[in-house]
Coordinates of C-alpha atoms in Angstrom, one line a residue:
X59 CA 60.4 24.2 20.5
X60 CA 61.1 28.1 19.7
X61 CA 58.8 30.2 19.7
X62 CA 57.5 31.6 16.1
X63 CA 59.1 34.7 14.9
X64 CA 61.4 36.1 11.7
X65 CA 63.4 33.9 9.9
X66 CA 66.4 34.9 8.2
X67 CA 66.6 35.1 4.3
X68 CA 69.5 32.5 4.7
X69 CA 67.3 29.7 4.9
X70 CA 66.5 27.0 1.9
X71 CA 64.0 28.6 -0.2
X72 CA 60.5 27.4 -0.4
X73 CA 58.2 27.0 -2.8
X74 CA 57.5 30.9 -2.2
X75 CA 60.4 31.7 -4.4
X76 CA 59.0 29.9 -6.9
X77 CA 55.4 31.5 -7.0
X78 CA 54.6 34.4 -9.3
X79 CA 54.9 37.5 -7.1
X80 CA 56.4 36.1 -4.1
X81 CA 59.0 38.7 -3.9
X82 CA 56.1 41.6 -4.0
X83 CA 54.4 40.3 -1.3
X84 CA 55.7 37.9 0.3
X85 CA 58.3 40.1 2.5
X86 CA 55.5 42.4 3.4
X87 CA 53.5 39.8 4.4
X88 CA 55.8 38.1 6.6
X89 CA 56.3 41.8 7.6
X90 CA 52.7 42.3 8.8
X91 CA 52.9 38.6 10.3
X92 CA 56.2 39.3 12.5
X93 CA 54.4 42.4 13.6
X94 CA 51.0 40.6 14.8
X95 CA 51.7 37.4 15.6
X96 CA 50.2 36.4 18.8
X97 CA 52.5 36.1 21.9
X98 CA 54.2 32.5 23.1
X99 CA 51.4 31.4 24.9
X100 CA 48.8 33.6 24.4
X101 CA 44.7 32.9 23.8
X102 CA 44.9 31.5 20.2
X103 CA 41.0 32.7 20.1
X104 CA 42.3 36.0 20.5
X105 CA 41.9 38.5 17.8
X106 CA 45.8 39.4 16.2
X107 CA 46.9 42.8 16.8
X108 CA 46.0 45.7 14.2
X109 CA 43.3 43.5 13.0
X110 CA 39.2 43.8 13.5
X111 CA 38.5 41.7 16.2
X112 CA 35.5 40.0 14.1
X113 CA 37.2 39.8 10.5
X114 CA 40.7 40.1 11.0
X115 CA 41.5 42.6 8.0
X116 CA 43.3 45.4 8.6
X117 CA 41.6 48.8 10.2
X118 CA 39.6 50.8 7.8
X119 CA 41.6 53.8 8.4
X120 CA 45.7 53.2 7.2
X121 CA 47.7 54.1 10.7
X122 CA 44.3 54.1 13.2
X123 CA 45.0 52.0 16.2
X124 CA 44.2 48.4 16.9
X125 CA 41.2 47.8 18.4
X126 CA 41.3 48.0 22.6
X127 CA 41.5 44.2 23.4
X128 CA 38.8 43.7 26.2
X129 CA 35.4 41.7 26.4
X130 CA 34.1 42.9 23.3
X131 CA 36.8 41.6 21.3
X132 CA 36.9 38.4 22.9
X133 CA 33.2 37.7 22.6
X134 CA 33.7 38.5 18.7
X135 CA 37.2 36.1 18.3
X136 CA 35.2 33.9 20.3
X137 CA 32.2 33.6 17.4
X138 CA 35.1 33.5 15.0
X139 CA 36.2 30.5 16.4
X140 CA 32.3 28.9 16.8
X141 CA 31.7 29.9 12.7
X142 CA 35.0 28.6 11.8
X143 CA 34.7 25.1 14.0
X144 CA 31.0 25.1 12.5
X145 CA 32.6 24.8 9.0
X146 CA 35.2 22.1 9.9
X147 CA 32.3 20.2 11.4
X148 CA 30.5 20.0 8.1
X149 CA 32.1 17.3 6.7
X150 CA 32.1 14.9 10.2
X151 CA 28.4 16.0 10.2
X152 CA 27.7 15.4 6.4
X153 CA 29.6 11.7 6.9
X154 CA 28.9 10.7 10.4
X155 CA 25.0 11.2 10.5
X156 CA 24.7 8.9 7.9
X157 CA 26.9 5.8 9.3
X158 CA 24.0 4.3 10.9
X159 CA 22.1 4.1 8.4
X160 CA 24.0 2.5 5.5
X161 CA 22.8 -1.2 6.4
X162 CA 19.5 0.5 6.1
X163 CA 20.2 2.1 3.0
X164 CA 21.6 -1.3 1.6
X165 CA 18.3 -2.5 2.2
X166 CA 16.0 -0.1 1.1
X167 CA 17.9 0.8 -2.2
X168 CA 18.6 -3.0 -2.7
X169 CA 22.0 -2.2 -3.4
X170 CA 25.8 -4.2 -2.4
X171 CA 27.5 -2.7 0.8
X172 CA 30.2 -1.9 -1.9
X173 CA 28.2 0.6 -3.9
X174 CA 26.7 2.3 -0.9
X175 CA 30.2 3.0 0.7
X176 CA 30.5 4.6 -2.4
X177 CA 27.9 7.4 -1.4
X178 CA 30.8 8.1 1.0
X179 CA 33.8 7.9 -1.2
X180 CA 31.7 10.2 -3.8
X181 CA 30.9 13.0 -1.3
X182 CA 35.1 13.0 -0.1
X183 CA 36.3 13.0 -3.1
X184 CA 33.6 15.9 -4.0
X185 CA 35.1 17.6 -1.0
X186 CA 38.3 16.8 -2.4
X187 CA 38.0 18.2 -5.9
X188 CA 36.2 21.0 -4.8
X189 CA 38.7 22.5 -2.7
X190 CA 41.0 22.5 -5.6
X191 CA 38.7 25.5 -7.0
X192 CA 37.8 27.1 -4.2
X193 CA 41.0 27.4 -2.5
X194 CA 42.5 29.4 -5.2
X195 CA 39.2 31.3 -6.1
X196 CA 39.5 32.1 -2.1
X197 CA 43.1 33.9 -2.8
X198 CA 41.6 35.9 -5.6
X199 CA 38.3 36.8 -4.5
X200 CA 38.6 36.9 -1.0
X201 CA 37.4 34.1 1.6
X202 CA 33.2 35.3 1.9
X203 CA 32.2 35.5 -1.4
X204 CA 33.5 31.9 -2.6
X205 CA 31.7 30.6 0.9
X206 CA 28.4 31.6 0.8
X207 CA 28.0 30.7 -3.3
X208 CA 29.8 27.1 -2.1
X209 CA 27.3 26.8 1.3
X210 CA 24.3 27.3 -0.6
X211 CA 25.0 24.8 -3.3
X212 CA 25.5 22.3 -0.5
X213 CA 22.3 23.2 1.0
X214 CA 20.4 22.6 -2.3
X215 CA 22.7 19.1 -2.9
X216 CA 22.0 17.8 -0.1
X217 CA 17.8 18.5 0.4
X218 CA 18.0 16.4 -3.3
X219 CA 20.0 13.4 -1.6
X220 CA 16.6 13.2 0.7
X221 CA 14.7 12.4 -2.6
X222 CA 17.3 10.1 -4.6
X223 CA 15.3 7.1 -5.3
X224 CA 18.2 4.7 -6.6
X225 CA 22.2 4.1 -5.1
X226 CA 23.2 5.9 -8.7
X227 CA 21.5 9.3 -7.9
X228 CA 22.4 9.4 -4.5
X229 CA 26.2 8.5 -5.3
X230 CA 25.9 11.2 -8.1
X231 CA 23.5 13.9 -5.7
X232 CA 26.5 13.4 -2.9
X233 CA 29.6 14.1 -5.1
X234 CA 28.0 16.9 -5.8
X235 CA 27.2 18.1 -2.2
X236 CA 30.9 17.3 -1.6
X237 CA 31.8 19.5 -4.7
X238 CA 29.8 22.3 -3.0
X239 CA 30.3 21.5 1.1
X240 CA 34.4 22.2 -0.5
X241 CA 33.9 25.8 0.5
X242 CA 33.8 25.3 4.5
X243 CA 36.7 23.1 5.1
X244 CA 39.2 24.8 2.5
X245 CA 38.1 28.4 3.6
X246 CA 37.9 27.5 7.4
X247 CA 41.5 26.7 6.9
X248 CA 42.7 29.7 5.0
X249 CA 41.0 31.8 7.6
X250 CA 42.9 30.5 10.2
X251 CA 46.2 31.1 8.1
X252 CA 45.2 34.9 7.4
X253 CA 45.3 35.3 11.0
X254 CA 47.6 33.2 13.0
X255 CA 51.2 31.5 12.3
X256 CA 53.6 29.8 14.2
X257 CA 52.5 27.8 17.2
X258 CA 49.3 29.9 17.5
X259 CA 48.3 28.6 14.7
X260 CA 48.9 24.8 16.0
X261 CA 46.9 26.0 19.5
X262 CA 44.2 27.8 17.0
X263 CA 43.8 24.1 14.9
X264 CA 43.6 22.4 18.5
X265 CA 40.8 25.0 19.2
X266 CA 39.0 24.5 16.2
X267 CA 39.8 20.3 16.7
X268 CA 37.4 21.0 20.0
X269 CA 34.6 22.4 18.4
X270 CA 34.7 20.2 15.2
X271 CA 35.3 17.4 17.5
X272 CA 31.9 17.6 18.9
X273 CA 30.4 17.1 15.1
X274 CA 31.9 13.2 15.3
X275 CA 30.2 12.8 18.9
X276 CA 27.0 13.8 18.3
X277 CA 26.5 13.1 14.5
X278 CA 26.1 9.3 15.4
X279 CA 24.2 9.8 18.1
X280 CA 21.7 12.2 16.2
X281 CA 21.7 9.6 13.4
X282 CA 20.9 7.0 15.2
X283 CA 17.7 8.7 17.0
X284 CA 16.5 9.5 13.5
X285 CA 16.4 6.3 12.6
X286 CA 14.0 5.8 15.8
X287 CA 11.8 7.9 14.2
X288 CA 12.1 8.0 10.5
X289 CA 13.8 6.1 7.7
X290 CA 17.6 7.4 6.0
X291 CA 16.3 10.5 4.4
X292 CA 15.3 12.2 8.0
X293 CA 18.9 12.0 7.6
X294 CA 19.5 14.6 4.8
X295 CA 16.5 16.7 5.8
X296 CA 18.6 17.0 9.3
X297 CA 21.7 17.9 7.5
X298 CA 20.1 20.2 5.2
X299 CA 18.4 22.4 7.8
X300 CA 22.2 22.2 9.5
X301 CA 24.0 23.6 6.2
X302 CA 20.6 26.5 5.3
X303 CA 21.8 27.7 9.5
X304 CA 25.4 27.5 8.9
X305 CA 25.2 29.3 5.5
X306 CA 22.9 32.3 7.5
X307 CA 25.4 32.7 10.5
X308 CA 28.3 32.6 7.7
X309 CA 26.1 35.8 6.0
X310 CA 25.4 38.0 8.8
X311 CA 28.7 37.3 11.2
X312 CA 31.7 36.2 9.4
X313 CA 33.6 39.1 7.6
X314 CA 36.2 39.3 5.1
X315 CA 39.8 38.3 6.4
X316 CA 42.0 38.7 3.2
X317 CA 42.4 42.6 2.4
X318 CA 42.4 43.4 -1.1
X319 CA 46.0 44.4 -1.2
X320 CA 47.0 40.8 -0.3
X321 CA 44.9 39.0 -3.0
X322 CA 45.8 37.3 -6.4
X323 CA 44.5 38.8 -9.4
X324 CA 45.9 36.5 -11.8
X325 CA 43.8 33.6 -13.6
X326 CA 43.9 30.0 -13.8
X327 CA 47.7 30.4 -14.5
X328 CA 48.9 32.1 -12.1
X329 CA 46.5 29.6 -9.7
X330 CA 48.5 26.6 -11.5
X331 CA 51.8 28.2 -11.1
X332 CA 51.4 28.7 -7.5
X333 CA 50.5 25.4 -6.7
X334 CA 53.3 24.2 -8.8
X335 CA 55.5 26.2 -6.0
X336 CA 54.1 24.1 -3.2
X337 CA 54.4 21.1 -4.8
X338 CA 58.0 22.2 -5.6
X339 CA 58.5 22.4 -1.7
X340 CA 59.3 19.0 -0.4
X341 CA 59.1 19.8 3.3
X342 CA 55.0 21.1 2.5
X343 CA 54.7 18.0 0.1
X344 CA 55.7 15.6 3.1
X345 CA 53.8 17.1 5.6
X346 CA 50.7 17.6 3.1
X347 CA 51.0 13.5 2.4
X348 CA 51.5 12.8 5.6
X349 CA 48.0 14.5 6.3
X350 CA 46.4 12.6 3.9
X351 CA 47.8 9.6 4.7
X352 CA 46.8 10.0 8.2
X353 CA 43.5 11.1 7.1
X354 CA 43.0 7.7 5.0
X355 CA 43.5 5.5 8.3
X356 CA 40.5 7.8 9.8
X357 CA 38.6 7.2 6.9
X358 CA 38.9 3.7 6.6
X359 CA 37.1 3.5 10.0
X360 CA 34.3 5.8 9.5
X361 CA 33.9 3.8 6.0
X362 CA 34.3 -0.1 7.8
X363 CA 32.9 0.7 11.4
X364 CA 29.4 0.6 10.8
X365 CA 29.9 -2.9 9.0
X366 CA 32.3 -4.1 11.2
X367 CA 30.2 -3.0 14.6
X368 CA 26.8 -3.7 13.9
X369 CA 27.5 -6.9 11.1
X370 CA 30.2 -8.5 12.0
X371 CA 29.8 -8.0 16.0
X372 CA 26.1 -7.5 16.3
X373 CA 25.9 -4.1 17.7
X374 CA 22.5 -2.4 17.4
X375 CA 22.8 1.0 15.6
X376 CA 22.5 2.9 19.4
X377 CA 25.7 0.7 20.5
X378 CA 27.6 1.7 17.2
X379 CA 26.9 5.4 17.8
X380 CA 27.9 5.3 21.2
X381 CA 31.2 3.9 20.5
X382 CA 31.8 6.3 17.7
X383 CA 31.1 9.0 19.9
X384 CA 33.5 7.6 22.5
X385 CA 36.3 7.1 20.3
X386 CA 35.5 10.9 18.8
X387 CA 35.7 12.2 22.4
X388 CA 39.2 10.6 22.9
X389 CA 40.6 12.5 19.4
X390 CA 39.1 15.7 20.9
X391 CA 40.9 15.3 24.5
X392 CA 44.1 14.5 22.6
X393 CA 43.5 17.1 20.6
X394 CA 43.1 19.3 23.4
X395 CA 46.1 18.3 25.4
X396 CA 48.3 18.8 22.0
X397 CA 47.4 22.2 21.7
X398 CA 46.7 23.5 25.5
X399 CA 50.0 21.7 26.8
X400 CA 52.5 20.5 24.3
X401 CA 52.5 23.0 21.4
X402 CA 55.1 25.9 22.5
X403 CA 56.6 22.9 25.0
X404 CA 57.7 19.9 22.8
X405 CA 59.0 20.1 19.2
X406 CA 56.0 19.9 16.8
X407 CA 57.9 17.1 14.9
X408 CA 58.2 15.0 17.7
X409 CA 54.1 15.4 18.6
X410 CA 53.7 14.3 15.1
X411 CA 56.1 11.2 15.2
X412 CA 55.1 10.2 18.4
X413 CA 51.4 10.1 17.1
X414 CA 52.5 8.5 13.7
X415 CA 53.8 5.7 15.8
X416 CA 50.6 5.0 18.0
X417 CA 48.6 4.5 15.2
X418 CA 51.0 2.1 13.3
X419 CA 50.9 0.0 16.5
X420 CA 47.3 0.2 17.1
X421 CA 46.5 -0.6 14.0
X422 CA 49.1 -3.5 13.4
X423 CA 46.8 -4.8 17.1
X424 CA 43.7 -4.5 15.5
X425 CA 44.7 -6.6 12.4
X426 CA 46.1 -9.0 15.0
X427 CA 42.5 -9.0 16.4
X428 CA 40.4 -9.3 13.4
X429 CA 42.3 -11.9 12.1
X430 CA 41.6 -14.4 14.5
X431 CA 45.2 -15.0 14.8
X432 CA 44.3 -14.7 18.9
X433 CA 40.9 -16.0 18.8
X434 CA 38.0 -15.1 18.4
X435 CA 38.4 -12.0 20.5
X436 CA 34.7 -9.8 20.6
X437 CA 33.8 -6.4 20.1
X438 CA 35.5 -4.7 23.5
X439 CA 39.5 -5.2 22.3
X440 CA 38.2 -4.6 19.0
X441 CA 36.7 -1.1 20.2
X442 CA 39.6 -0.6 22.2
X443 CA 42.1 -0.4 19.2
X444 CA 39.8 2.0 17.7
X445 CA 39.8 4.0 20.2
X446 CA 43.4 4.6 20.3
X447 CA 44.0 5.2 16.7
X448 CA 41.1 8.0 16.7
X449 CA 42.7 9.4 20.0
X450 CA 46.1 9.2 18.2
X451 CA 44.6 11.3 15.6
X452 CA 44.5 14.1 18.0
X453 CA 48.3 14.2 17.9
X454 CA 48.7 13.9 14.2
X455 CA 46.1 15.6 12.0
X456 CA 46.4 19.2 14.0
X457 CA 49.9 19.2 13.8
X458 CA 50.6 18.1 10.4
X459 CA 47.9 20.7 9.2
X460 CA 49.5 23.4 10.8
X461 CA 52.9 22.4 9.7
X462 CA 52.3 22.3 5.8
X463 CA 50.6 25.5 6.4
X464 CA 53.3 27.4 8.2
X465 CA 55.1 27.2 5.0
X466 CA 52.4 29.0 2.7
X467 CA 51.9 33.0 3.9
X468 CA 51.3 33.8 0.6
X469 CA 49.2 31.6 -1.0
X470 CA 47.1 30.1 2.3
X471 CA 44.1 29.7 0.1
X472 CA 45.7 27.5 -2.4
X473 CA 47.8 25.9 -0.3
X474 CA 44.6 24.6 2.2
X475 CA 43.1 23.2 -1.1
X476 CA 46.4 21.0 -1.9
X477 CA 46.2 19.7 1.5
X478 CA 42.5 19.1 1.5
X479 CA 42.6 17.6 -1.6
X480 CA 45.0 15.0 -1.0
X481 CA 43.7 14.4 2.4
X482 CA 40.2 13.9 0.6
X483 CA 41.5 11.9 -2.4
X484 CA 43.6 9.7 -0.2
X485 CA 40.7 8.9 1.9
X486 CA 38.3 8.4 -1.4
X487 CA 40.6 5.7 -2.1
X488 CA 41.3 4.4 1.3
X489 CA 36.7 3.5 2.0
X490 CA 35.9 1.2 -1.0
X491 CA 39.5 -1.1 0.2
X492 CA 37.7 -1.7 3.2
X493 CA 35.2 -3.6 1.9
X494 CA 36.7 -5.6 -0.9
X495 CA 36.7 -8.6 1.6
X496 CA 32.6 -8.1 1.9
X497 CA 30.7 -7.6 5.2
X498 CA 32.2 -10.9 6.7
X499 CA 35.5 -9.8 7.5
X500 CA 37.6 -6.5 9.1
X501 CA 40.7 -7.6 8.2
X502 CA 40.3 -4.9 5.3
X503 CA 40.0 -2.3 7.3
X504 CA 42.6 -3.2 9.9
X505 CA 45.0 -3.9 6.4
X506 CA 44.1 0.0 5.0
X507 CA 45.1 1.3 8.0
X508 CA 47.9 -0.1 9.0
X509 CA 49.2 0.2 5.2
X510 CA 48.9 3.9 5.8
X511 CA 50.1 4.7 8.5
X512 CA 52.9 3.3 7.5
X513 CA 52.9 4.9 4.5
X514 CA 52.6 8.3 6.7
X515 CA 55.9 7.9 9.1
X516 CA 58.0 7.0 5.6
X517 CA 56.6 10.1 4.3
X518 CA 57.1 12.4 7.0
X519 CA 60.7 10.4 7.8
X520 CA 61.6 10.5 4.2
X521 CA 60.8 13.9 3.4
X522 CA 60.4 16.4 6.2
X523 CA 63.6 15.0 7.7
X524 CA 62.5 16.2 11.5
X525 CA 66.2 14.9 12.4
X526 CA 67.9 18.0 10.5
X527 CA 68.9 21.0 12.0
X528 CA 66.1 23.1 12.6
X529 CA 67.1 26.3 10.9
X530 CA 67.7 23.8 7.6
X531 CA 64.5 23.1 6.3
X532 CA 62.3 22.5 9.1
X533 CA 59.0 25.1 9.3
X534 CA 58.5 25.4 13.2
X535 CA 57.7 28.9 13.2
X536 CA 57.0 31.9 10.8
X537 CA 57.0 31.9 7.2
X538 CA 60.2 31.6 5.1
X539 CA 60.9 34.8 2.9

């Protein structure tokens, strides 16, 4: 695919036209980006050029020179990298550590399967809402201040979950960590548009994909061992103590990365209009559902798997988070491949239709499997199909993030919380689906996510159009202006 670089002002026009002060800023900006953009094949950990190595803003003094890229710079993009994957980790962590215990939970709280799936639909759809604030407060305010108000809200959520003595509070005590734990993922995200575009940005995603991807492997894992050793809420008093260290690292290493010149001092209007723009945009509105569309097939899993594995197949909790973790290490070698040896190689459109695909078929196998129209198969083709659908995720979810975002220089705070939102909302609506059938059955699940993925390759075939000309429409590079 070519590399990123300047686009000509013949193109379509994007929903940047259509956002109040586009035209100030947004030639500058692409300007500054065209100037700093990483070189084809570069370190995507790197820090850009004419930026702090740690923050990425701008040098203090207007005209000093860049930073001297050496071992000091790469040790501070380095802990860039490890704050930023930290932050994309929350959620995995926030959801995953609790899996294994939700039978538990349906126990001790005497409440249906149902209702406690809904302790997981009302932290995403927390995270989901939340972004929706945060992103644009993020464009006005700069990226720190919104974090470390959102990170310790989350800290304080979720040490109340630990005491929440009924399914009601704890549904109500985790939409509200998800309201707050909003800040990390939409941030994270806007972070990594400040200072990266193009197919840097798509390796940087990939990076981040190989920290974050450590969050699903170990969450289960850690889970699982808690319950050894205490009851659900060990759970929450883990994840609390997780979020108070995050939120200190966040306060003493990770700087500001939008400069005040580049910020959007307008209200709630101006927030609305903007996101009116990229709404306005079909290419970023296809790649944006496709995300979330994607995102709902992953969530239907993480929702059903702990029913399906340890109910329905008889795994103990230590088997279920074993397989989790196995399937999360094949999204993060996917994930890895994608952005060490196919970004900058193969088209980005093709990586994402080729990984579109794979899931459709895997999941159109595992309804196959689950409903016994082969037999009675057992819980090893069953894990199987999992296991390529999460791997397939490795293709899809980096590449469609990093293609809505390609589109959105000047607004990247507002533009992550549109595509975290939907991805969130979509998956709020994808978990209680799967267990409308009750604990007997995983034809739900295998149903949601084929339904979806479906729903993802119309969407991305429908309205990104990969078949056009590439100079048309298609974002595989730098910013529009």
């Amino acid at each position: 695919m070519p590399d990123s670089g300047p686009r000509s002002r013949e193109h379509v026009p994007t929903a940047q036209e259509h956002v109040p002060h586009a035209r100030e800023h947004g030639g500058d900006r692409a300007r500054d980006q065209r100037e700093h953009l990483p070189a084809p094949g570069a370190d995507p950990a790197a820090p850009v050029a004419g930026t702090t190595p740690l923050t990425g803003a701008a040098p203090a003094t207007p005209g000093a020179p860049a930073p001297v890229a050496g071992a000091g710079a790469r040790r501070a993009s380095l802990l860039v990298t490890l704050i930023l994957g930290g932050l994309t980790a929350l959620p995995p962590l926030s959801m995953d550590m609790y899996l294994p215990a939700l039978p538990q939970v349906t126990r001790v709280l005497d409440a249906p399967a149902a209702t406690v799936q809904l302790t997981l639909t009302a932290c995403l759809a927390g995270m989901a809402l939340g972004q929706l604030v945060v992103g644009p407060m993020s464009d006005k305010w700069g990226r720190r201040r919104p974090l470390l108000i959102g990170m310790l809200v989350y800290v304080l959520a979720t040490a109340v979950c630990a005491f929440a003595p009924s399914a009601g509070l704890l549904i109500g005590f985790r939409l509200l960590q998800g309201l707050a734990g909003a800040a990390g993922i939409v941030i994270a995200r806007a972070v990594v548009r400040d200072l990266y575009d193009g197919v840097a940005m798509a390796r940087f995603f990939a990076s981040l994909m190989l920290i974050s991807g450590v969050a699903p492997v170990v969450a289960p894992l850690i889970g699982g061992q808690i319950l050894r050793l205490t009851d659900w809420r060990g759970v929450f008093y883990a994840l609390t103590a997780v979020g108070l260290l995050l939120t200190l690292v966040v306060w003493r290493w990770l700087g500001e990365t939008l400069p005040p010149e580049r910020r959007h001092p307008g209200g709630v209007g101006e927030a609305l209009a903007t996101m009116r723009g990229l709404i306005g945009d079909r290419v970023f509105t296809g790649y944006t559902l496709t995300a979330g569309l994607a995102f709902a097939v992953l969530f239907a899993y993480i929702s059903a798997s702990p029913f399906v594995i340890q109910e329905i197949y008889g795994a103990s909790p230590q088997t279920f988070s074993l397989l989790f973790g196995l399937n999360s290490v094949g999204l993060v070698i996917v994930g890895q491949v994608n952005g060490k040896l196919l970004m900058g190689r193969v088209d980005m459109n093709k990586v994402l239709g080729t990984g579109l695909a794979v899931i459709a078929v895997a999941s159109a196998a595992l309804l196959v499997m689950t409903s016994g129209l082969v037999g009675d198969v057992g819980l090893v083709p069953v894990s199987a199909g999992l296991f390529v659908v999460m791997a397939a995720m490795g293709l899809a979810m980096p590449t469609a993030n990093a293609q809505a975002l390609m589109r959105t220089p000047h607004a990247a705070g507002s533009a992550s919380a549109l595509l975290g939102t939907t991805s969130f909302l979509v998956g709020a609506v994808a978990s209680p689906l799967v267990g409308v059938a009750g604990e007997g059955t995983a034809v739900p699940m295998a149903v949601v996510q084929l339904v979806c993925a479906l729903a993802a390759l119309g969407c991305f075939l429908g309205l990104c159009r990969p078949g056009r000309p590439e100079g048309a429409e298609q974002s595989d590079g730098g910013p529009k202006v």
